[in-house]
Amino acid sequence: MKPAAFDYVVPGTVGEAVGALAEVGERARILAGGQSLIMEMRCRRCLPELVVDINRVQGLDHLRVQDGGLQVGALVRHRAFESPRVAPGPLGRLLSRTVVNIAHPPIRALGTMAGSLAWAHPAAEWGAIAVGLDADIELRGPAGVRMIAARDYFHGPHRTECRPQEMITSVRLPLLDDTVGVAFVEHRRTHAGFAQIAVAVALTVLDGVITQAFIGLANAADRPVRAHAAELSLIGAEIGASFSYPAPLDGHPFDRAAGIAAEGDADPCAQPYADVEYQRQVVAVLVGRALYQAASDRQAHAGHDGSAGERR
Ligand SMILES: Cc1cc2nc3c(=O)[nH]c(=O)nc-3n(C[C@H](O)[C@H](O)[C@H](O)COP(=O)(O)OP(=O)(O)OC[C@H]3O[C@@H](n4cnc5c(N)ncnc54)[C@H](O)[C@@H]3O)c2cc1C
């Protein structure tokens, strides 16, 4: 189907883009990569009167390390994250392991991280990363700039803190130091389909003891969530140096945390091919797997921080 008729503007600056949004409000839509918007318009689930194409806006394609974080401009495409060198250390590894789960190469060549966060699909991988790592999202509107923590940004499926007159201008992801091991694990029904469940983990391990944990979940609720209860259960846990997977031992801190994430942190919705109980089981399996992989990743990179590495 063809989209319904709409007006189209191509601003050259953020100010012009925001001005165009302010004129039309809820009836305007930003066009970034178009990988979600165009389909919605063609299905006529989304009927904007004005499309504000930001692809020629100056200064939105930056990707730079600054003030302890990776600043990602609103026009940075998914594919920019395919190399682990996109950010130093564990953050680069985590982003490159995440992005390969998003659709397939032609879509990754056009779609943007900011567009994904704006679209706010509960199964989107970048949502789990943003919430899991405590990212900040910069919104610009007629009243100026405001920074929103990712944990406060998502309100539900396709509902966010971004007002109709505002746009995301950048996302800030905190850098992770070399004491952190990372993993991204996803289960989906078809090759390029959306995640049934996805899990992002960043685990700080010092001398075999977990001192900090970040666990972000996609499609485990009506929005991306951080598995706080599971994270807390891990702090202070001694995991030693034996991280081989699969080797789940009953009572291992990872398996306990996986159960807590599934039963306490996740609040899954029934899916066409999975009821709530099944979704919880997938959360438990994937969180356990991601924790083992993050610990292995930490072990593989032990010593990069100049420390003695893991206790053996
Ligand atoms: C076949 C297929 C498979 C896919 N699989 C996956 C997948 O596995 N995982 C996944 O996460 N995604 C998947 N996607 C979606 C893809 O990641 C999109 O690129 C992404 O959801 C939207 O990014 P975009 O830049 O294309 O945004 P657009 O499609 O241009 O915009 C999407 C929405 O966000 C708004 N928007 C865009 N940028 C901004 C901004 N800067 N500020 C405010 N609002 C903005 C638009 O107005 C629109 O409402 C898939 C898409 C397709 C077509």
PDB file of C-alpha atoms in Angstrom, residues 122-123 125 186-190 193-198 218-221 268-269 271 273-275 278-279 282-283 286:
ATOM      1  CA  PRO A 122       9.852  -3.290  23.550  1.00  0.00           C
ATOM      2  CA  ALA A 123      12.010  -5.880  21.742  1.00  0.00           C
ATOM      3  CA  GLU A 125      18.125  -4.258  21.273  1.00  0.00           C
ATOM      4  CA  GLU A 186      19.256 -13.024  22.196  1.00  0.00           C
ATOM      5  CA  HIS A 187      16.636 -15.571  21.210  1.00  0.00           C
ATOM      6  CA  ARG A 188      14.399 -14.946  18.190  1.00  0.00           C
ATOM      7  CA  ARG A 189      12.118 -17.200  16.194  1.00  0.00           C
ATOM      8  CA  THR A 190      13.385 -16.285  12.738  1.00  0.00           C
ATOM      9  CA  GLY A 193      13.032 -11.215  13.338  1.00  0.00           C
ATOM     10  CA  PHE A 194      12.735  -9.142  16.476  1.00  0.00           C
ATOM     11  CA  ALA A 195      14.000 -10.581  19.740  1.00  0.00           C
ATOM     12  CA  GLN A 196      11.761 -12.900  21.684  1.00  0.00           C
ATOM     13  CA  ILE A 197      13.994 -11.999  24.625  1.00  0.00           C
ATOM     14  CA  ALA A 198      17.374 -10.253  24.611  1.00  0.00           C
ATOM     15  CA  ALA A 218      14.457  -6.467  25.941  1.00  0.00           C
ATOM     16  CA  ASN A 219      10.924  -7.811  25.398  1.00  0.00           C
ATOM     17  CA  ALA A 220      10.750  -8.971  29.008  1.00  0.00           C
ATOM     18  CA  ALA A 221       8.136  -6.290  29.786  1.00  0.00           C
ATOM     19  CA  PRO A 268       6.606 -10.271  30.232  1.00  0.00           C
ATOM     20  CA  CYS A 269       3.548 -10.020  28.035  1.00  0.00           C
ATOM     21  CA  GLN A 271       3.453 -13.235  22.592  1.00  0.00           C
ATOM     22  CA  TYR A 273       3.960 -17.994  20.017  1.00  0.00           C
ATOM     23  CA  ALA A 274       4.833 -17.782  23.703  1.00  0.00           C
ATOM     24  CA  ASP A 275       2.790 -17.431  26.844  1.00  0.00           C
ATOM     25  CA  TYR A 278       7.471 -19.498  28.495  1.00  0.00           C
ATOM     26  CA  GLN A 279       8.787 -15.939  28.222  1.00  0.00           C
ATOM     27  CA  VAL A 282      13.534 -17.789  28.176  1.00  0.00           C
ATOM     28  CA  VAL A 283      14.561 -14.862  30.407  1.00  0.00           C
ATOM     29  CA  LEU A 286      19.320 -16.164  28.566  1.00  0.00           C
TER      30      LEU A 286
END
